[in-house]
Coordinates of C-alpha atoms and ligand atoms in Angstrom, one line a residue:
X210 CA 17.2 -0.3 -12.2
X211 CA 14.7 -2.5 -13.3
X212 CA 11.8 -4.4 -10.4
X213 CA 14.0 -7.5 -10.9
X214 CA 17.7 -6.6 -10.0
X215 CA 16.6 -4.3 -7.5
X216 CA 14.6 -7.2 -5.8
X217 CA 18.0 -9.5 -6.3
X218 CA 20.0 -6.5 -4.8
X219 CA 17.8 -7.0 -1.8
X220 CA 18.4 -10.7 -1.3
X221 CA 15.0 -11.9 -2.3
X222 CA 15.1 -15.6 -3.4
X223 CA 16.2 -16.0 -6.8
X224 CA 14.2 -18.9 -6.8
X225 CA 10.8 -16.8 -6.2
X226 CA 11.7 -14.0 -8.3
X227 CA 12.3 -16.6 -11.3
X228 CA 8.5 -18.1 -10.6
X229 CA 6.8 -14.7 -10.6
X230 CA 8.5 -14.2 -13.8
X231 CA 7.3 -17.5 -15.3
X232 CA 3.7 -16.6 -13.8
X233 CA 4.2 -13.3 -15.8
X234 CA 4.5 -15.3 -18.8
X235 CA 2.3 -17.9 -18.1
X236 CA -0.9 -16.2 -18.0
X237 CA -1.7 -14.0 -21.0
X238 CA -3.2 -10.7 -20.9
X239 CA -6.0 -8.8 -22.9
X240 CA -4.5 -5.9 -24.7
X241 CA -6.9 -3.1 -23.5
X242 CA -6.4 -3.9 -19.6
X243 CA -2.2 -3.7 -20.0
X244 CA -2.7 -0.4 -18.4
X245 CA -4.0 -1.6 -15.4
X246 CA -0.8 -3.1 -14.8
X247 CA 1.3 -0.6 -12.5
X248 CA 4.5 0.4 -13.5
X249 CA 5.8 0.3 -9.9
X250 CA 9.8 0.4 -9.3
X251 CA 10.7 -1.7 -6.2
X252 CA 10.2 -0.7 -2.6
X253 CA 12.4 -1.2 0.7
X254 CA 10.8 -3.9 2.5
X255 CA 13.3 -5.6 3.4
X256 CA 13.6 -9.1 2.0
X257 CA 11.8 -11.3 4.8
X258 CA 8.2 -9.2 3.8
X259 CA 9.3 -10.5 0.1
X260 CA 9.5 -13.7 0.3
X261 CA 6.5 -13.4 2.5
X262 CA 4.5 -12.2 -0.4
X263 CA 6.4 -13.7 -3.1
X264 CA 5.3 -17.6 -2.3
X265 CA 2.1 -16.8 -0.9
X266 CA 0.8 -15.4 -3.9
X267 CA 2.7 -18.1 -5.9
X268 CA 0.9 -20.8 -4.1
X269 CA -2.4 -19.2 -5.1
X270 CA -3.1 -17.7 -1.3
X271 CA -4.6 -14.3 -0.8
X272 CA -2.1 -12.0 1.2
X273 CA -3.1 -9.1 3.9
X274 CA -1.0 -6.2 4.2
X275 CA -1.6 -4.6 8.1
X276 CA 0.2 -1.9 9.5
X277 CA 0.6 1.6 10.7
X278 CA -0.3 4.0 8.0
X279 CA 2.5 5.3 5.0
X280 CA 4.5 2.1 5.3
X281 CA 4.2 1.4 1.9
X282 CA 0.8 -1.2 1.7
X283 CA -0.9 0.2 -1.4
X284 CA 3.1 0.9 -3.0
X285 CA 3.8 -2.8 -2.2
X286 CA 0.6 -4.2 -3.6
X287 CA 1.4 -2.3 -6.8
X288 CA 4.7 -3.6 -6.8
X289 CA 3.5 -7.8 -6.8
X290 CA 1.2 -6.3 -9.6
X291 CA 4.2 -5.0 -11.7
X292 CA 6.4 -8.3 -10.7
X293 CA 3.6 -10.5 -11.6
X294 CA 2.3 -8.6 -15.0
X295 CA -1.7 -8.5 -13.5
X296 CA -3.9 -5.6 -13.7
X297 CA -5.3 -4.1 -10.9
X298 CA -8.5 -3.3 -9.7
X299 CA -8.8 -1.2 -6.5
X300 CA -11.7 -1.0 -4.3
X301 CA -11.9 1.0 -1.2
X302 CA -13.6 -0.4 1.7
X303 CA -16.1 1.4 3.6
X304 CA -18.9 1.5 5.2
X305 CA -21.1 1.3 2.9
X306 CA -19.9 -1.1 0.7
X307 CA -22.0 -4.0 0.0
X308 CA -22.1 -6.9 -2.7
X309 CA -23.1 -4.6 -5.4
X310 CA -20.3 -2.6 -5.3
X311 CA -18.0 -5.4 -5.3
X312 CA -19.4 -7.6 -8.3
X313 CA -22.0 -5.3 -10.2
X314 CA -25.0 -3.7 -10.4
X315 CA -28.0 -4.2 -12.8
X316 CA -28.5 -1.3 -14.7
X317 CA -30.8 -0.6 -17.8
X318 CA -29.4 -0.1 -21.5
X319 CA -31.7 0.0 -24.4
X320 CA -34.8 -1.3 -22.3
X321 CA -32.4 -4.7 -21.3
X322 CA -31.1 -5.2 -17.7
X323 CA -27.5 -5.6 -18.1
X324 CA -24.8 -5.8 -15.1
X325 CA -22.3 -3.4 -14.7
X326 CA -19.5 -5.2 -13.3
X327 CA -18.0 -4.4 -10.6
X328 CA -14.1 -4.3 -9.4
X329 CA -14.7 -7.8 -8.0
X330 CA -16.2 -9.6 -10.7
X331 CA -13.8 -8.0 -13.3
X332 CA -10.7 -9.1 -11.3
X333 CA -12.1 -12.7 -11.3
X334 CA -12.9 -13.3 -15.2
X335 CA -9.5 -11.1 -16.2
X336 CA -7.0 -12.6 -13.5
X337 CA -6.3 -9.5 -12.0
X338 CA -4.6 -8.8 -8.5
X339 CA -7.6 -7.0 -6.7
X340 CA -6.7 -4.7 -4.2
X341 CA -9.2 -4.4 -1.2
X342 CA -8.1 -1.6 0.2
X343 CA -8.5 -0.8 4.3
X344 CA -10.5 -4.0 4.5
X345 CA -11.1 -3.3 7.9
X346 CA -14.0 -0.5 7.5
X347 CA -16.1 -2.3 5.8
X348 CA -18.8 -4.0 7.5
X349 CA -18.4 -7.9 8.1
X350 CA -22.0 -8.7 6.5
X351 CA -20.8 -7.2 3.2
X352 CA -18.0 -9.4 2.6
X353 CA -19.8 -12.3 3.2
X354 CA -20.2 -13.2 -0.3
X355 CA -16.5 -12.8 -1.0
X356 CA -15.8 -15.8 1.0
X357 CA -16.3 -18.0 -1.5
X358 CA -13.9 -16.5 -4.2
X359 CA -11.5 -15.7 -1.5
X360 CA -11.1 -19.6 -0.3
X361 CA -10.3 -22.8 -2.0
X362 CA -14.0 -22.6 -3.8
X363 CA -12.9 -19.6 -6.1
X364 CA -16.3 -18.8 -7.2
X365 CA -18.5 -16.3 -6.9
X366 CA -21.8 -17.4 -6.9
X367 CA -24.7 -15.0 -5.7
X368 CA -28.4 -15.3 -6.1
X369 CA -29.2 -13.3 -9.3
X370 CA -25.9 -13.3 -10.9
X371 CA -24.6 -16.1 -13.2
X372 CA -21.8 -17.9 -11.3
X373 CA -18.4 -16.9 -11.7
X374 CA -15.4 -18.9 -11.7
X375 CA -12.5 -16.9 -10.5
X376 CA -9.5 -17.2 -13.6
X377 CA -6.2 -19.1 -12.2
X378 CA -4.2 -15.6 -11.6
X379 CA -6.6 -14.0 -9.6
X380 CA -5.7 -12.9 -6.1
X381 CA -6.8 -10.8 -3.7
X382 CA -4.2 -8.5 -1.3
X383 CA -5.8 -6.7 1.1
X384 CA -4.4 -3.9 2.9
X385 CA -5.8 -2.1 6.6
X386 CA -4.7 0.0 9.4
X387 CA -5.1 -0.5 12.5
X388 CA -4.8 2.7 13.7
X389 CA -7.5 4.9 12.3
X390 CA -10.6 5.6 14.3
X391 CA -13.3 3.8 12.4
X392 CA -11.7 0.3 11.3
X393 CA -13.2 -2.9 12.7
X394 CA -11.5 -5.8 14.3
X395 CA -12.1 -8.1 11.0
X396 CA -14.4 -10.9 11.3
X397 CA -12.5 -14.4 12.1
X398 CA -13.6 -16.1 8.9
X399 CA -12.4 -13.5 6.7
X400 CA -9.4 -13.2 8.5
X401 CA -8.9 -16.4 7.6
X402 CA -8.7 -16.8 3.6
X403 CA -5.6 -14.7 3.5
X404 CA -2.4 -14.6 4.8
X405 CA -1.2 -12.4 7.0
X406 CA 1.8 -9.6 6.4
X407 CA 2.7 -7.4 8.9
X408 CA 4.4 -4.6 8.1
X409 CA 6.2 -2.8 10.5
X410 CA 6.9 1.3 10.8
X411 CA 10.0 1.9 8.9
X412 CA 13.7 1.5 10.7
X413 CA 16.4 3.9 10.5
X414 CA 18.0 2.3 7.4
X415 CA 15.1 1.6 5.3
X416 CA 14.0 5.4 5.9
X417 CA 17.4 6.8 4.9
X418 CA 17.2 4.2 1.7
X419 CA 13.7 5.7 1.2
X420 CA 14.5 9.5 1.7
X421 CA 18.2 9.2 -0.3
X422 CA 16.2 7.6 -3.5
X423 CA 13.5 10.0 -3.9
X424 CA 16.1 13.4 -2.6
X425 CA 19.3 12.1 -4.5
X426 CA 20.0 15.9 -4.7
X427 CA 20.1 16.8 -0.9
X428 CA 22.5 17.1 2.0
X429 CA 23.0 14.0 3.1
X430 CA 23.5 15.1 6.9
X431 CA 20.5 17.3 6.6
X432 CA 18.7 14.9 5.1
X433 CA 19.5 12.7 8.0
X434 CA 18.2 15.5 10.4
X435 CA 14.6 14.5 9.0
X436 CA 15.1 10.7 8.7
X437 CA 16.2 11.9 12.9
X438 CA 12.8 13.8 12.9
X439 CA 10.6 11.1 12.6
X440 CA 12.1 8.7 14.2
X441 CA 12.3 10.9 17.2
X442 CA 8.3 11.5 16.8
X443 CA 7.9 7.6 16.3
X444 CA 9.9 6.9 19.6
X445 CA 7.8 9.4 21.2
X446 CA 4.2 7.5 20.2
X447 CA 5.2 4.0 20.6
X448 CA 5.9 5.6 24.1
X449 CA 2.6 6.7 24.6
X450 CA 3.7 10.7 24.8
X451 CA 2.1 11.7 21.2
X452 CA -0.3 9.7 19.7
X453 CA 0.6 8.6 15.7
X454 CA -0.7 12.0 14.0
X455 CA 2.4 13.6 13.6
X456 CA 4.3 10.0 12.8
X457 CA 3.3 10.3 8.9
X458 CA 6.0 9.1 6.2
X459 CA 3.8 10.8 3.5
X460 CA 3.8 14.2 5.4
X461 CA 7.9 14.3 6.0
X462 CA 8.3 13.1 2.1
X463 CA 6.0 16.1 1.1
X464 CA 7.5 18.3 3.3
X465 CA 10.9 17.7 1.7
X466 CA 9.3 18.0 -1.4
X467 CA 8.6 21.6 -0.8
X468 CA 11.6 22.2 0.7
X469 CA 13.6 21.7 -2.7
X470 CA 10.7 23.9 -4.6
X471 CA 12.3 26.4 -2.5
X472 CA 10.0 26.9 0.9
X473 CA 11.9 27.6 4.0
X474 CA 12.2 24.0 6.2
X475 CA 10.6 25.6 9.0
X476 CA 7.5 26.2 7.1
X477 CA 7.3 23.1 5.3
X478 CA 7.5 21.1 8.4
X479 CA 4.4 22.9 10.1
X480 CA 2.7 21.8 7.0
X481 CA 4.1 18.4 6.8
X482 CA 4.4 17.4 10.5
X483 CA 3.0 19.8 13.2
X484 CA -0.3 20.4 11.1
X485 CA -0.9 16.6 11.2
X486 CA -1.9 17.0 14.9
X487 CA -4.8 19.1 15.9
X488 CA -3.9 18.8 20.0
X489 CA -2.4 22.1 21.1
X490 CA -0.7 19.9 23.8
X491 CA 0.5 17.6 21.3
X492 CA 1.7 20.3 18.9
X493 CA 4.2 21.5 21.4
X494 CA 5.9 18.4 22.0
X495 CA 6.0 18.2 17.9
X496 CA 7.4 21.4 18.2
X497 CA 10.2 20.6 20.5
X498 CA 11.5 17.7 18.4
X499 CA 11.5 19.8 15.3
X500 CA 13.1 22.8 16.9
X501 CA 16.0 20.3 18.0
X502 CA 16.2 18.8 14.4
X503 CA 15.8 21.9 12.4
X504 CA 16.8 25.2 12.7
X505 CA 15.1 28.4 12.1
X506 CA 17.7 29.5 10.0
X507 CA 18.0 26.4 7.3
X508 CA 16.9 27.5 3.9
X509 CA 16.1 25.7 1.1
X510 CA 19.9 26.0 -0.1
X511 CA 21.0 24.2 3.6
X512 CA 18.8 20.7 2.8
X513 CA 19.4 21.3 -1.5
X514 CA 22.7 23.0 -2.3
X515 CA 22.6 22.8 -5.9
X516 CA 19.0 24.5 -5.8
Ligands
ATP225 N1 9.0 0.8 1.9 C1 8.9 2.0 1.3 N2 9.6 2.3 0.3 C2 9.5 3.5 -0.4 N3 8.6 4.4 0.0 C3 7.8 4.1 1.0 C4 7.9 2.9 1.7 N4 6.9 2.9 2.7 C5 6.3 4.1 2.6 N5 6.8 4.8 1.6 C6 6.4 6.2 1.3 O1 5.2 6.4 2.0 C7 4.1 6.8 1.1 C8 2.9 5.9 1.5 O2 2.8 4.7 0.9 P1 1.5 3.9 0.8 O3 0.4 4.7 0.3 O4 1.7 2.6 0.1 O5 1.2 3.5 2.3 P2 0.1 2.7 3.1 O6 0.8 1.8 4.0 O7 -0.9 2.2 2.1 O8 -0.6 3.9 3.9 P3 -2.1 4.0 4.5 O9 -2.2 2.9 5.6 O10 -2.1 5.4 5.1 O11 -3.0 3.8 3.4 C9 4.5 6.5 -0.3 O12 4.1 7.5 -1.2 C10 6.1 6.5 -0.2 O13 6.5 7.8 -0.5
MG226 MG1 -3.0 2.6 1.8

């Protein structure tokens, strides 16, 4: 199923979905960056974060994707990309990024200075949808001279670079995690050129929308028995009993993934659950929930029967 039915099959406004696809057409593209544009199938969100996104971006604003980690940020950022037809440039954040990594840096060719361009400043001539990934490590100081481009100015104009004017598609999503050790409360001003997306830990539907699309193949009880596995482990940290190590969509959907390449379950979810924490303490509690969830004896055949 195409981006577009399955964003009507979720209730997104028609409305929307019709003005992305105008936008699509609207603003041409060069030939030799079409493969920047992500080929993304559509997501569960659930229609509320759509529309969120969907008329920010239309009315030009700069959207910010917060959250736990694995609930889909950098999936839904490629997704807007592939709805509205603009490349992508990626830059992750850290801390040491500074202005020339974001628009360019002089470099010498043939005896001449000549700019490299950075993600930033190739975003803002091409229209692209720049993705500023975990905007939150970065330190405030060295995003200071986005604030220009990322507010109603839409220029870039530093001392010793020619001064950009951003092209009418460009748009800026940034995505950041709250959770990790090392991100920074953002700076207020910066805060306030986008608007804000939260997006919240996934619900017992949406995971059991997410697990049955990628493992069409599986047991659908069994399957449920992991859906029931990290929902139990989320319960357990937004209680405070385990922290959010072990609460990882990425490591139960890789888990399962080994599981149908044949590992036994028990394996695959010390790799893809219990390995994520490095508390013996916390390990144990892991433990319990996966001992009450899946059995010793499941093989690979119990969770893929076809296999
Ligand atoms: N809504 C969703 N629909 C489908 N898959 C999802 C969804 N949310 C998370 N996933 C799964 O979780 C994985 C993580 O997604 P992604 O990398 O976009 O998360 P993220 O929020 O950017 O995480 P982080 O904060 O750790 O960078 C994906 O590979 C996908 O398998
Ligand atoms: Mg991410």
């Amino acid at each position: 199923m195409g981006l577009i039915n399955f964003l009507k099959e979720q209730g997104v406004d028609e409305k929307l979905i019709k003005e992305a696809e105008y936008f699509k057409t609207y603003y041409k593209l060069d030939e030799k960056i079409k493969d920047r544009i992500p080929e993304a199938p559509g997501y569960f969100y659930g229609k509320n974060i759509w529309n969120m996104c969907l008329s920010a971006l239309l009315e030009g604003e700069n959207i910010l994707l917060s959250g736990p980690k694995a609930t889909g940020k950098n999936l839904l950022s490629d997704n807007l990309c592939t709805l509205f037809g603009r490349p992508q440039w990626n830059v992750s954040f850290h801390v040491n990024t500074d202005s020339a990594s974001l628009i360019g840096t002089d470099t010498f060719v043939d005896n001449e200075v000549k700019l490299r361009k950075g993600a930033v400043y190739e975003c803002a001539i091409h229209g692209g949808f720049g993705v500023f990934d975990e905007i939150n490590m970065a330190k405030n100081d060295a995003i200071v001279v986005l604030h220009s481009a990322l507010d109603y100015r839409k220029i870039i104009d530093i001392p010793g670079y020619e001064k950009i004017r951003l092209h009418e598609a460009t748009r800026f999503i940034g995505t950041m995690n709250y959770e990790y050790a090392g991100t920074k409360d953002l700076n207020e001003a910066l805060v306030s050129r986008f608007l804000v997306i939260d997006i919240p830990s996934v619900d017992k539907e949406k995971l059991m929308l997410i697990l049955g699309r990628e493992f069409p193949e599986s047991d659908v009880e069994k399957l449920g028995q992991f859906a029931g596995l990290f929902l139990d482990l989320q319960q357990k940290s937004d209680n405070g009993e385990i922290s959010t190590k072990a609460v990882d969509l990425r490591g139960i959907i890789a888990c399962i993934r080994t599981i149908r390449r044949g590992l036994k379950p028990r394996l695959a979810v010390s790799m893809g659950v219990t390995g994520k924490t490095f508390d013996q303490y916390e390990k144990e509690i892991v433990g319990d929930v996966i001992r009450t969830r899946v059995p010793d004896s499941w093989s690979s055949k119990d969770l893929f029967p076809g296999k």
